[in-house]
mmCIF file of C-alpha atoms and ligand atoms in Angstrom:
data_model
loop_
_atom_site.group_PDB
_atom_site.id
_atom_site.type_symbol
_atom_site.label_atom_id
_atom_site.label_comp_id
_atom_site.label_asym_id
_atom_site.label_seq_id
_atom_site.Cartn_x
_atom_site.Cartn_y
_atom_site.Cartn_z
ATOM 1 C CA MET A 150 -53.560 -16.875 -39.704
ATOM 2 C CA ALA A 151 -49.838 -17.722 -39.423
ATOM 3 C CA LYS A 152 -47.622 -15.589 -41.637
ATOM 4 C CA ARG A 153 -46.577 -17.396 -44.795
ATOM 5 C CA ILE A 154 -43.418 -17.791 -46.813
ATOM 6 C CA PHE A 155 -43.190 -18.971 -50.394
ATOM 7 C CA SER A 156 -40.032 -19.460 -52.447
ATOM 8 C CA GLY A 157 -38.602 -21.715 -55.118
ATOM 9 C CA ALA A 158 -35.676 -22.573 -57.370
ATOM 10 C CA GLN A 159 -35.621 -23.592 -61.005
ATOM 11 C CA PRO A 160 -34.295 -27.038 -61.984
ATOM 12 C CA THR A 161 -32.341 -25.417 -64.828
ATOM 13 C CA GLY A 162 -28.978 -26.976 -64.031
ATOM 14 C CA ASN A 163 -26.838 -27.592 -60.994
ATOM 15 C CA LEU A 164 -27.748 -25.552 -57.930
ATOM 16 C CA HIS A 165 -24.736 -23.535 -56.788
ATOM 17 C CA ILE A 166 -23.540 -21.929 -53.571
ATOM 18 C CA GLY A 167 -25.121 -18.655 -54.725
ATOM 19 C CA ASN A 168 -28.547 -20.340 -54.637
ATOM 20 C CA TYR A 169 -27.738 -21.763 -51.224
ATOM 21 C CA LEU A 170 -26.293 -18.629 -49.615
ATOM 22 C CA GLY A 171 -28.769 -16.225 -51.228
ATOM 23 C CA ALA A 172 -31.913 -18.312 -50.766
ATOM 24 C CA LEU A 173 -32.002 -21.881 -49.369
ATOM 25 C CA ARG A 174 -30.051 -21.043 -46.238
ATOM 26 C CA ASN A 175 -32.593 -18.377 -45.320
ATOM 27 C CA TRP A 176 -35.523 -20.680 -46.032
ATOM 28 C CA VAL A 177 -34.110 -23.120 -43.500
ATOM 29 C CA ALA A 178 -33.694 -20.354 -40.922
ATOM 30 C CA LEU A 179 -37.170 -18.873 -41.461
ATOM 31 C CA GLN A 180 -39.224 -22.086 -41.709
ATOM 32 C CA HIS A 181 -39.884 -22.291 -37.963
ATOM 33 C CA GLU A 182 -41.219 -18.742 -37.757
ATOM 34 C CA TYR A 183 -43.557 -18.935 -40.764
ATOM 35 C CA GLU A 184 -45.870 -21.388 -42.433
ATOM 36 C CA SER A 185 -43.550 -22.256 -45.324
ATOM 37 C CA PHE A 186 -43.976 -23.417 -48.927
ATOM 38 C CA PHE A 187 -40.922 -24.349 -50.978
ATOM 39 C CA CYS A 188 -41.470 -25.278 -54.577
ATOM 40 C CA VAL A 189 -39.323 -26.716 -57.381
ATOM 41 C CA VAL A 190 -40.435 -24.465 -60.224
ATOM 42 C CA ASP A 191 -40.249 -26.784 -63.228
ATOM 43 C CA LEU A 192 -42.751 -24.728 -65.255
ATOM 44 C CA HIS A 193 -40.344 -21.802 -65.005
ATOM 45 C CA ALA A 194 -37.486 -23.972 -66.226
ATOM 46 C CA ILE A 195 -39.160 -24.619 -69.589
ATOM 47 C CA THR A 196 -39.105 -20.916 -70.465
ATOM 48 C CA ILE A 197 -35.714 -21.785 -71.918
ATOM 49 C CA PRO A 198 -35.077 -25.049 -73.833
ATOM 50 C CA GLN A 199 -34.574 -28.112 -71.595
ATOM 51 C CA ASP A 200 -33.781 -31.750 -72.312
ATOM 52 C CA PRO A 201 -36.835 -33.641 -70.939
ATOM 53 C CA GLU A 202 -34.750 -36.413 -69.374
ATOM 54 C CA VAL A 203 -32.411 -33.951 -67.673
ATOM 55 C CA LEU A 204 -35.318 -31.792 -66.484
ATOM 56 C CA ARG A 205 -36.993 -34.822 -64.895
ATOM 57 C CA GLU A 206 -33.800 -35.730 -63.079
ATOM 58 C CA LYS A 207 -32.923 -32.160 -62.001
ATOM 59 C CA THR A 208 -36.426 -31.545 -60.655
ATOM 60 C CA ARG A 209 -36.025 -34.376 -58.160
ATOM 61 C CA GLU A 210 -32.431 -33.406 -57.448
ATOM 62 C CA VAL A 211 -33.480 -29.888 -56.456
ATOM 63 C CA ALA A 212 -36.083 -31.321 -54.067
ATOM 64 C CA ARG A 213 -33.344 -33.504 -52.526
ATOM 65 C CA LEU A 214 -31.115 -30.440 -52.156
ATOM 66 C CA TYR A 215 -33.906 -28.625 -50.280
ATOM 67 C CA LEU A 216 -34.266 -31.510 -47.850
ATOM 68 C CA ALA A 217 -30.533 -31.966 -47.363
ATOM 69 C CA ALA A 218 -30.157 -28.210 -46.732
ATOM 70 C CA GLY A 219 -32.435 -28.639 -43.729
ATOM 71 C CA ILE A 220 -35.925 -27.901 -45.021
ATOM 72 C CA ASP A 221 -37.992 -30.056 -42.709
ATOM 73 C CA PRO A 222 -41.048 -31.648 -44.354
ATOM 74 C CA ALA A 223 -42.619 -31.944 -40.892
ATOM 75 C CA VAL A 224 -42.929 -28.155 -40.724
ATOM 76 C CA SER A 225 -42.589 -26.987 -44.348
ATOM 77 C CA THR A 226 -44.472 -27.907 -47.506
ATOM 78 C CA ILE A 227 -42.126 -29.043 -50.290
ATOM 79 C CA PHE A 228 -43.612 -29.727 -53.719
ATOM 80 C CA ILE A 229 -43.168 -29.576 -57.470
ATOM 81 C CA GLN A 230 -44.897 -26.661 -59.196
ATOM 82 C CA SER A 231 -46.417 -28.704 -62.031
ATOM 83 C CA ASP A 232 -48.145 -30.981 -59.486
ATOM 84 C CA VAL A 233 -50.443 -28.088 -58.555
ATOM 85 C CA GLN A 234 -52.233 -27.019 -61.725
ATOM 86 C CA GLU A 235 -53.481 -23.761 -60.177
ATOM 87 C CA HIS A 236 -50.010 -22.264 -60.768
ATOM 88 C CA ALA A 237 -50.479 -22.411 -64.528
ATOM 89 C CA GLU A 238 -54.141 -21.417 -64.258
ATOM 90 C CA LEU A 239 -53.517 -18.299 -62.172
ATOM 91 C CA ALA A 240 -50.506 -17.421 -64.336
ATOM 92 C CA TRP A 241 -52.856 -17.188 -67.336
ATOM 93 C CA VAL A 242 -55.183 -14.868 -65.433
ATOM 94 C CA LEU A 243 -52.274 -12.675 -64.329
ATOM 95 C CA ASN A 244 -50.997 -12.585 -67.916
ATOM 96 C CA CYS A 245 -54.214 -10.735 -68.607
ATOM 97 C CA VAL A 246 -53.541 -8.273 -65.784
ATOM 98 C CA VAL A 247 -49.828 -7.558 -66.272
ATOM 99 C CA ARG A 248 -48.818 -5.134 -69.038
ATOM 100 C CA ILE A 249 -46.407 -6.076 -71.840
ATOM 101 C CA GLY A 250 -44.396 -2.923 -71.097
ATOM 102 C CA GLU A 251 -43.891 -4.086 -67.512
ATOM 103 C CA LEU A 252 -42.645 -7.485 -68.672
ATOM 104 C CA GLU A 253 -40.305 -5.979 -71.264
ATOM 105 C CA ARG A 254 -38.650 -3.857 -68.579
ATOM 106 C CA MET A 255 -37.515 -6.895 -66.543
ATOM 107 C CA THR A 256 -33.724 -7.134 -66.575
ATOM 108 C CA GLN A 257 -33.753 -10.949 -66.380
ATOM 109 C CA TYR A 258 -35.850 -11.034 -69.557
ATOM 110 C CA LYS A 259 -33.487 -8.611 -71.286
ATOM 111 C CA ASP A 260 -30.412 -10.656 -70.268
ATOM 112 C CA LYS A 261 -31.836 -14.091 -71.034
ATOM 113 C CA SER A 262 -33.527 -13.095 -74.297
ATOM 114 C CA LYS A 263 -30.199 -11.770 -75.561
ATOM 115 C CA LYS A 264 -28.715 -15.243 -75.045
ATOM 116 C CA GLN A 265 -31.643 -16.968 -76.859
ATOM 117 C CA ARG A 266 -31.591 -14.508 -79.780
ATOM 118 C CA GLU A 267 -34.417 -15.283 -82.258
ATOM 119 C CA ASN A 268 -35.705 -18.299 -80.304
ATOM 120 C CA VAL A 269 -37.091 -16.384 -77.345
ATOM 121 C CA SER A 270 -40.265 -18.067 -76.107
ATOM 122 C CA ALA A 271 -43.312 -16.057 -75.080
ATOM 123 C CA GLY A 272 -42.941 -17.869 -71.739
ATOM 124 C CA LEU A 273 -39.607 -16.168 -71.099
ATOM 125 C CA LEU A 274 -41.361 -12.811 -71.362
ATOM 126 C CA THR A 275 -44.332 -13.828 -69.210
ATOM 127 C CA TYR A 276 -42.179 -15.620 -66.605
ATOM 128 C CA PRO A 277 -42.950 -12.943 -63.953
ATOM 129 C CA ALA A 278 -46.716 -13.609 -64.260
ATOM 130 C CA LEU A 279 -46.074 -17.256 -63.369
ATOM 131 C CA MET A 280 -43.844 -16.188 -60.490
ATOM 132 C CA ALA A 281 -46.571 -13.819 -59.266
ATOM 133 C CA ALA A 282 -49.057 -16.702 -59.452
ATOM 134 C CA ASP A 283 -46.732 -18.947 -57.397
ATOM 135 C CA ILE A 284 -46.531 -16.365 -54.637
ATOM 136 C CA LEU A 285 -50.089 -15.015 -54.646
ATOM 137 C CA LEU A 286 -51.786 -18.439 -54.651
ATOM 138 C CA TYR A 287 -50.575 -19.016 -51.087
ATOM 139 C CA GLN A 288 -51.471 -15.533 -49.770
ATOM 140 C CA THR A 289 -47.764 -15.167 -49.040
ATOM 141 C CA ASP A 290 -46.403 -12.560 -46.623
ATOM 142 C CA LEU A 291 -42.695 -12.952 -47.252
ATOM 143 C CA VAL A 292 -40.604 -14.165 -50.214
ATOM 144 C CA PRO A 293 -36.982 -14.955 -49.332
ATOM 145 C CA VAL A 294 -34.967 -14.518 -52.543
ATOM 146 C CA GLY A 295 -31.624 -13.317 -53.832
ATOM 147 C CA GLN A 296 -31.113 -9.802 -55.173
ATOM 148 C CA ASP A 297 -31.762 -10.867 -58.797
ATOM 149 C CA GLN A 298 -35.432 -11.592 -58.018
ATOM 150 C CA LYS A 299 -36.173 -8.213 -56.401
ATOM 151 C CA GLN A 300 -37.550 -6.686 -59.583
ATOM 152 C CA HIS A 301 -39.873 -9.655 -60.199
ATOM 153 C CA LEU A 302 -41.148 -9.375 -56.644
ATOM 154 C CA GLU A 303 -41.917 -5.693 -57.132
ATOM 155 C CA LEU A 304 -43.895 -6.585 -60.248
ATOM 156 C CA THR A 305 -45.775 -9.255 -58.257
ATOM 157 C CA ARG A 306 -46.826 -6.572 -55.773
ATOM 158 C CA ASP A 307 -47.948 -4.242 -58.558
ATOM 159 C CA VAL A 308 -49.990 -6.969 -60.261
ATOM 160 C CA ALA A 309 -51.619 -8.001 -56.958
ATOM 161 C CA GLU A 310 -52.495 -4.391 -56.136
ATOM 162 C CA ARG A 311 -53.972 -3.879 -59.605
ATOM 163 C CA PHE A 312 -56.062 -7.052 -59.311
ATOM 164 C CA ASN A 313 -57.302 -6.065 -55.837
ATOM 165 C CA ARG A 314 -58.220 -2.599 -57.073
ATOM 166 C CA ASP A 315 -60.056 -3.841 -60.186
ATOM 167 C CA PHE A 316 -61.779 -6.950 -58.789
ATOM 168 C CA GLY A 317 -61.893 -6.463 -55.013
ATOM 169 C CA GLU A 318 -59.525 -7.441 -52.204
ATOM 170 C CA THR A 319 -58.214 -10.923 -53.119
ATOM 171 C CA PHE A 320 -54.454 -11.184 -52.685
ATOM 172 C CA ARG A 321 -52.211 -10.462 -49.765
ATOM 173 C CA ILE A 322 -49.360 -8.132 -50.843
ATOM 174 C CA PRO A 323 -46.042 -9.928 -50.266
ATOM 175 C CA ASP A 324 -42.723 -8.436 -49.137
ATOM 176 C CA ALA A 325 -39.312 -9.529 -50.366
ATOM 177 C CA TYR A 326 -36.807 -10.858 -47.853
ATOM 178 C CA ILE A 327 -33.343 -10.216 -49.261
ATOM 179 C CA PRO A 328 -30.415 -11.093 -46.979
ATOM 180 C CA LYS A 329 -27.955 -8.328 -46.040
ATOM 181 C CA VAL A 330 -24.995 -10.585 -46.873
ATOM 182 C CA GLY A 331 -25.000 -13.128 -49.714
ATOM 183 C CA ALA A 332 -27.910 -11.734 -51.748
ATOM 184 C CA ARG A 333 -25.754 -11.707 -54.851
ATOM 185 C CA ILE A 334 -22.806 -14.075 -55.016
ATOM 186 C CA GLN A 335 -20.764 -13.216 -58.089
ATOM 187 C CA ALA A 336 -19.287 -15.570 -60.684
ATOM 188 C CA LEU A 337 -15.759 -16.802 -59.950
ATOM 189 C CA ASP A 338 -14.629 -16.096 -63.517
ATOM 190 C CA ASP A 339 -16.110 -12.586 -63.618
ATOM 191 C CA PRO A 340 -16.904 -10.673 -60.419
ATOM 192 C CA LEU A 341 -19.202 -8.315 -62.311
ATOM 193 C CA LYS A 342 -21.584 -11.157 -63.285
ATOM 194 C CA LYS A 343 -23.767 -13.090 -60.858
ATOM 195 C CA MET A 344 -23.021 -16.755 -60.240
ATOM 196 C CA SER A 345 -25.531 -18.573 -62.435
ATOM 197 C CA LYS A 346 -26.638 -22.175 -63.066
ATOM 198 C CA SER A 347 -27.194 -21.635 -66.746
ATOM 199 C CA ASP A 348 -23.950 -19.797 -67.537
ATOM 200 C CA GLU A 349 -22.011 -21.873 -70.055
ATOM 201 C CA ASN A 350 -18.786 -21.572 -68.055
ATOM 202 C CA ALA A 351 -19.105 -24.042 -65.155
ATOM 203 C CA ASN A 352 -15.869 -22.654 -63.661
ATOM 204 C CA GLY A 353 -17.803 -19.570 -62.605
ATOM 205 C CA ARG A 354 -19.890 -21.457 -60.063
ATOM 206 C CA ILE A 355 -19.393 -23.936 -57.236
ATOM 207 C CA GLY A 356 -22.105 -26.575 -57.603
ATOM 208 C CA LEU A 357 -23.642 -27.942 -54.416
ATOM 209 C CA LEU A 358 -22.756 -31.394 -55.738
ATOM 210 C CA ASP A 359 -19.206 -30.594 -56.921
ATOM 211 C CA ASP A 360 -16.508 -32.902 -55.555
ATOM 212 C CA ALA A 361 -13.523 -31.717 -53.510
ATOM 213 C CA ASP A 362 -11.038 -31.678 -56.430
ATOM 214 C CA THR A 363 -13.402 -29.667 -58.607
ATOM 215 C CA ILE A 364 -13.998 -27.174 -55.797
ATOM 216 C CA ARG A 365 -10.264 -26.676 -55.240
ATOM 217 C CA ARG A 366 -9.623 -26.298 -58.952
ATOM 218 C CA LYS A 367 -12.420 -23.754 -59.441
ATOM 219 C CA PHE A 368 -11.324 -21.591 -56.510
ATOM 220 C CA LYS A 369 -7.693 -21.782 -57.656
ATOM 221 C CA ARG A 370 -8.735 -20.445 -61.060
ATOM 222 C CA ALA A 371 -11.014 -17.756 -59.626
ATOM 223 C CA VAL A 372 -10.299 -14.254 -60.878
ATOM 224 C CA THR A 373 -8.811 -11.874 -58.295
ATOM 225 C CA ASP A 374 -8.230 -8.116 -58.254
ATOM 226 C CA SER A 375 -5.000 -6.141 -58.428
ATOM 227 C CA GLY A 376 -3.315 -5.659 -55.049
ATOM 228 C CA THR A 377 -2.347 -8.361 -52.608
ATOM 229 C CA ASP A 378 -4.011 -7.802 -49.246
ATOM 230 C CA VAL A 379 -7.075 -9.832 -48.338
ATOM 231 C CA ARG A 380 -9.825 -7.571 -46.999
ATOM 232 C CA PHE A 381 -13.423 -6.576 -47.705
ATOM 233 C CA ASP A 382 -13.318 -3.655 -50.103
ATOM 234 C CA GLU A 383 -16.126 -2.630 -52.479
ATOM 235 C CA THR A 384 -13.581 -1.430 -55.019
ATOM 236 C CA ARG A 385 -12.128 -4.966 -55.216
ATOM 237 C CA PRO A 386 -15.200 -7.052 -56.100
ATOM 238 C CA ALA A 387 -13.488 -10.388 -56.812
ATOM 239 C CA VAL A 388 -11.746 -10.708 -53.438
ATOM 240 C CA THR A 389 -14.754 -9.281 -51.595
ATOM 241 C CA ASN A 390 -16.941 -11.928 -53.268
ATOM 242 C CA LEU A 391 -14.628 -14.747 -52.146
ATOM 243 C CA LEU A 392 -14.501 -13.295 -48.645
ATOM 244 C CA THR A 393 -18.297 -13.059 -48.517
ATOM 245 C CA VAL A 394 -18.618 -16.770 -49.310
ATOM 246 C CA TYR A 395 -16.000 -17.488 -46.629
ATOM 247 C CA GLN A 396 -17.850 -15.296 -44.121
ATOM 248 C CA LEU A 397 -21.174 -17.071 -44.679
ATOM 249 C CA LEU A 398 -19.694 -20.566 -44.583
ATOM 250 C CA THR A 399 -17.600 -19.994 -41.453
ATOM 251 C CA ASN A 400 -20.010 -17.669 -39.594
ATOM 252 C CA GLN A 401 -17.138 -15.371 -38.632
ATOM 253 C CA THR A 402 -17.264 -11.591 -38.478
ATOM 254 C CA ARG A 403 -15.525 -9.466 -41.106
ATOM 255 C CA GLU A 404 -13.023 -8.319 -38.463
ATOM 256 C CA GLU A 405 -12.141 -11.902 -37.502
ATOM 257 C CA ILE A 406 -11.689 -12.827 -41.142
ATOM 258 C CA GLU A 407 -9.508 -9.837 -41.969
ATOM 259 C CA ALA A 408 -7.385 -10.563 -38.872
ATOM 260 C CA HIS A 409 -7.043 -14.201 -39.978
ATOM 261 C CA PHE A 410 -5.826 -13.211 -43.452
ATOM 262 C CA ALA A 411 -3.622 -10.287 -42.368
ATOM 263 C CA GLY A 412 -0.235 -10.609 -44.061
ATOM 264 C CA LYS A 413 -1.401 -13.594 -46.140
ATOM 265 C CA GLY A 414 -2.083 -13.566 -49.870
ATOM 266 C CA TYR A 415 -4.710 -14.708 -52.346
ATOM 267 C CA ALA A 416 -3.374 -18.277 -52.494
ATOM 268 C CA GLN A 417 -4.066 -18.691 -48.780
ATOM 269 C CA LEU A 418 -7.564 -17.211 -49.179
ATOM 270 C CA LYS A 419 -8.372 -19.591 -52.024
ATOM 271 C CA GLY A 420 -7.022 -22.604 -50.141
ATOM 272 C CA ASP A 421 -8.882 -21.768 -46.916
ATOM 273 C CA LEU A 422 -12.059 -21.010 -48.839
ATOM 274 C CA ALA A 423 -11.842 -24.375 -50.612
ATOM 275 C CA ASP A 424 -11.362 -26.103 -47.214
ATOM 276 C CA ALA A 425 -14.385 -24.311 -45.719
ATOM 277 C CA THR A 426 -16.544 -25.097 -48.757
ATOM 278 C CA ILE A 427 -15.571 -28.772 -48.797
ATOM 279 C CA ALA A 428 -16.169 -29.035 -45.032
ATOM 280 C CA PHE A 429 -19.661 -27.687 -45.617
ATOM 281 C CA LEU A 430 -20.522 -29.557 -48.822
ATOM 282 C CA GLU A 431 -19.273 -33.056 -47.997
ATOM 283 C CA PRO A 432 -21.809 -33.719 -45.212
ATOM 284 C CA TYR A 433 -24.454 -31.924 -47.291
ATOM 285 C CA GLN A 434 -23.836 -34.290 -50.209
ATOM 286 C CA GLU A 435 -23.914 -37.238 -47.829
ATOM 287 C CA ARG A 436 -27.397 -36.165 -46.715
ATOM 288 C CA VAL A 437 -28.501 -35.820 -50.368
ATOM 289 C CA ARG A 438 -27.401 -39.401 -51.030
ATOM 290 C CA GLY A 439 -29.227 -40.603 -47.911
ATOM 291 C CA ILE A 440 -32.683 -39.634 -49.221
ATOM 292 C CA SER A 441 -34.349 -42.620 -50.866
ATOM 293 C CA ASP A 442 -36.595 -42.358 -53.932
ATOM 294 C CA GLU A 443 -39.521 -43.673 -51.887
ATOM 295 C CA GLU A 444 -39.070 -41.087 -49.141
ATOM 296 C CA LEU A 445 -38.718 -38.289 -51.689
ATOM 297 C CA GLY A 446 -41.823 -39.406 -53.589
ATOM 298 C CA ARG A 447 -43.872 -39.515 -50.388
ATOM 299 C CA ILE A 448 -42.719 -36.047 -49.275
ATOM 300 C CA LEU A 449 -43.467 -34.517 -52.680
ATOM 301 C CA ARG A 450 -46.913 -36.115 -52.940
ATOM 302 C CA ASP A 451 -47.851 -34.963 -49.413
ATOM 303 C CA GLY A 452 -46.485 -31.517 -50.199
ATOM 304 C CA ALA A 453 -48.507 -31.244 -53.410
ATOM 305 C CA ASP A 454 -51.696 -32.269 -51.565
ATOM 306 C CA LYS A 455 -51.154 -29.608 -48.888
ATOM 307 C CA ALA A 456 -50.284 -26.931 -51.426
ATOM 308 C CA ARG A 457 -53.245 -27.797 -53.663
ATOM 309 C CA ALA A 458 -55.721 -27.449 -50.793
ATOM 310 C CA ILE A 459 -54.677 -23.802 -50.356
ATOM 311 C CA ALA A 460 -54.183 -22.985 -54.034
ATOM 312 C CA GLU A 461 -57.700 -24.205 -54.879
ATOM 313 C CA VAL A 462 -59.287 -21.773 -52.430
ATOM 314 C CA THR A 463 -57.451 -18.776 -53.870
ATOM 315 C CA MET A 464 -58.166 -19.830 -57.449
ATOM 316 C CA ARG A 465 -61.876 -20.217 -56.737
ATOM 317 C CA GLN A 466 -61.983 -16.676 -55.295
ATOM 318 C CA VAL A 467 -60.114 -15.291 -58.307
ATOM 319 C CA LYS A 468 -62.569 -16.864 -60.742
ATOM 320 C CA GLU A 469 -65.603 -15.686 -58.791
ATOM 321 C CA ARG A 470 -64.288 -12.130 -58.631
ATOM 322 C CA MET A 471 -63.593 -12.114 -62.385
ATOM 323 C CA GLY A 472 -66.883 -13.685 -63.407
ATOM 324 C CA ILE A 473 -65.297 -16.900 -64.703
ATOM 325 C CA VAL A 474 -67.955 -19.414 -63.700
ATOM 326 C CA GLY A 475 -67.889 -22.224 -66.248
ATOM 327 C CA ALA A 476 -71.005 -24.288 -67.096
HETATM 328 N N1 AQP B 834 -25.652 -15.615 -57.571
HETATM 329 C C1 AQP B 834 -26.624 -15.650 -56.658
HETATM 330 N N2 AQP B 834 -26.425 -15.150 -55.424
HETATM 331 C C2 AQP B 834 -27.405 -15.170 -54.488
HETATM 332 N N3 AQP B 834 -28.632 -15.689 -54.722
HETATM 333 C C3 AQP B 834 -28.871 -16.214 -55.938
HETATM 334 N N4 AQP B 834 -29.942 -16.779 -56.485
HETATM 335 C C4 AQP B 834 -29.672 -17.122 -57.767
HETATM 336 N N5 AQP B 834 -28.424 -16.783 -58.076
HETATM 337 C C5 AQP B 834 -27.901 -16.212 -56.965
HETATM 338 C C6 AQP B 834 -31.197 -17.008 -55.785
HETATM 339 O O1 AQP B 834 -31.433 -18.413 -55.740
HETATM 340 C C7 AQP B 834 -32.844 -18.656 -55.797
HETATM 341 C C8 AQP B 834 -33.158 -19.677 -56.840
HETATM 342 O O2 AQP B 834 -32.769 -19.156 -58.099
HETATM 343 P P1 AQP B 834 -33.574 -19.541 -59.414
HETATM 344 O O3 AQP B 834 -33.596 -20.988 -59.566
HETATM 345 O O4 AQP B 834 -34.886 -18.823 -59.369
HETATM 346 O O5 AQP B 834 -32.722 -18.978 -60.583
HETATM 347 P P2 AQP B 834 -32.199 -17.560 -60.950
HETATM 348 O O6 AQP B 834 -32.552 -16.569 -59.901
HETATM 349 O O7 AQP B 834 -32.669 -17.228 -62.335
HETATM 350 O O8 AQP B 834 -30.616 -17.723 -60.958
HETATM 351 P P3 AQP B 834 -29.688 -18.966 -61.282
HETATM 352 O O9 AQP B 834 -29.678 -19.915 -60.137
HETATM 353 O O10 AQP B 834 -28.388 -18.481 -61.674
HETATM 354 O O11 AQP B 834 -30.373 -19.760 -62.457
HETATM 355 P P4 AQP B 834 -30.424 -19.486 -64.014
HETATM 356 O O12 AQP B 834 -29.030 -19.470 -64.497
HETATM 357 O O13 AQP B 834 -31.211 -20.636 -64.534
HETATM 358 O O14 AQP B 834 -31.117 -18.181 -64.204
HETATM 359 C C9 AQP B 834 -33.506 -17.301 -56.046
HETATM 360 O O15 AQP B 834 -34.011 -16.787 -54.821
HETATM 361 C C10 AQP B 834 -32.379 -16.447 -56.532
HETATM 362 O O16 AQP B 834 -32.578 -15.076 -56.238
#
């Protein structure tokens, strides 16, 4: 059987260059080597409150962003999570396999529950069981994600191993694929925080659909470190973060970049970075606009059909192994 990839993004706001550089870009590169499944994970999005109208719109927007990034529906399966009911069904089963202590140790849960205070949904806690279901349904080999999802992936492996041990060999154990560069793009307003869609300060992220003026303004305002020289240096996280984005967008080596900025200051870095980002995003946005509603609908329906055919097989095996037989 061809090796499989599964990954997804949540329609929880505007996708940013962190999502692109940490995840989408690698999906595009890997899709020709693997049988690939890319999902818009709307059921994950509702673990925190969402406006239904906005969620509907963002779900389709994320699918458009996948296509415009270069995910090719002729070779990859693109679909919306809620169109394949086995995701929710297997998530319930895995909720009965995962331990509460394991879920409570997840750093994303700790961070996000702090922001929700007393209104934390049970779904926010059990989010990793749904993510495990997404991955395990497709007997996935590799999961290309950013650094922030590493812990969830480790839990997915643990849950799959536990299920296999208790009920017999059922799930393939997936590996994470985390890029060496770009796995954690930091926020522009705080280099110690990751760039995030749901952060209330939009100045911390560059949205994939931001216009040129907004991009220039956000980079101009970006926090920098003390010192003046522009080079990669772990002890200067803000400048290193900007340089990492520049490196990935221009495909230059670190040496070439440091030579280019030798003797120049932060203003030059910010200006050149804005130019490189706009040069990348303008044609990207043009491609997003070029995808008609009809074409998108057809791709998503085909994708859901293909995904469902595989998910059903896994789900049937899971139920048989557990003794869930129905009438
Ligand atoms: N800052 C980042 N740098 C690199 N990769 C990132 N990813 C997210 N943020 C960064 C990766 O993008 C993929 C899709 O992310 P997600 O939709 O699952 O959301 P998330 O990981 O919870 O992070 P976001 O985008 O900031 O969303 P919110 O604010 O809603 O939590 C994943 O592979 C992720 O690792």
